[in-house]
């Protein structure tokens, strides 16, 4: 038997459910803000984010000391705002570092996910970043990354 939306009662229930989901999704207290002015939130600044990102990479990469060609991409993506404050945001990265075999893996895309009350979570996106994201990235000198790794 195939499912069908033939009854008007059923169609009304589906429409009401869809409307309720749209209201919840668009409620300002829980909105996903793609166009948030991140510059008004100091916690989202490059200056605050970079040391946290490097600390996370120190614990997650096989050889964090080998990081080279580090790019940090702004503005943050996937920003979630609640009660007028950012509660989650993601900063895209690109870097090259040695893998478990001792060779460089090539420039790989990564994401750093921030929450105000948790350590930064970094993970690989399993390949290079697309050009549209790379266009918004700036290179961080290797010496600065090495300095942050030793802090």
mmCIF file with all atom_site columns, C-alpha atoms in Angstrom, residues 1 16 30 39 77 84 87 89-90 100 110 113 138 144 146:
data_model
loop_
_atom_site.group_PDB
_atom_site.id
_atom_site.type_symbol
_atom_site.label_atom_id
_atom_site.label_alt_id
_atom_site.label_comp_id
_atom_site.label_asym_id
_atom_site.label_entity_id
_atom_site.label_seq_id
_atom_site.pdbx_PDB_ins_code
_atom_site.Cartn_x
_atom_site.Cartn_y
_atom_site.Cartn_z
_atom_site.occupancy
_atom_site.B_iso_or_equiv
_atom_site.pdbx_formal_charge
_atom_site.auth_seq_id
_atom_site.auth_comp_id
_atom_site.auth_asym_id
_atom_site.auth_atom_id
_atom_site.pdbx_PDB_model_num
ATOM 1  C CA . UNK A 1 1   ? 0.000  0.000  0.000  1.00 0.00 ? 1   UNK A CA 1
ATOM 2  C CA . UNK A 1 16  ? 0.356  22.470 10.721 1.00 0.00 ? 16  UNK A CA 1
ATOM 3  C CA . UNK A 1 30  ? 17.649 29.698 18.396 1.00 0.00 ? 30  UNK A CA 1
ATOM 4  C CA . UNK A 1 39  ? 33.365 41.446 14.629 1.00 0.00 ? 39  UNK A CA 1
ATOM 5  C CA . UNK A 1 77  ? 30.539 29.712 9.298  1.00 0.00 ? 77  UNK A CA 1
ATOM 6  C CA . UNK A 1 84  ? 21.768 37.556 21.290 1.00 0.00 ? 84  UNK A CA 1
ATOM 7  C CA . UNK A 1 87  ? 26.696 29.724 21.212 1.00 0.00 ? 87  UNK A CA 1
ATOM 8  C CA . UNK A 1 89  ? 30.538 28.769 15.410 1.00 0.00 ? 89  UNK A CA 1
ATOM 9  C CA . UNK A 1 90  ? 32.939 27.082 13.032 1.00 0.00 ? 90  UNK A CA 1
ATOM 10 C CA . UNK A 1 100 ? 51.481 8.660  10.939 1.00 0.00 ? 100 UNK A CA 1
ATOM 11 C CA . UNK A 1 110 ? 39.867 21.150 8.760  1.00 0.00 ? 110 UNK A CA 1
ATOM 12 C CA . UNK A 1 113 ? 34.088 24.183 16.204 1.00 0.00 ? 113 UNK A CA 1
ATOM 13 C CA . UNK A 1 138 ? 44.768 34.196 5.337  1.00 0.00 ? 138 UNK A CA 1
ATOM 14 C CA . UNK A 1 144 ? 53.662 32.002 14.722 1.00 0.00 ? 144 UNK A CA 1
ATOM 15 C CA . UNK A 1 146 ? 55.384 27.080 16.219 1.00 0.00 ? 146 UNK A CA 1
#
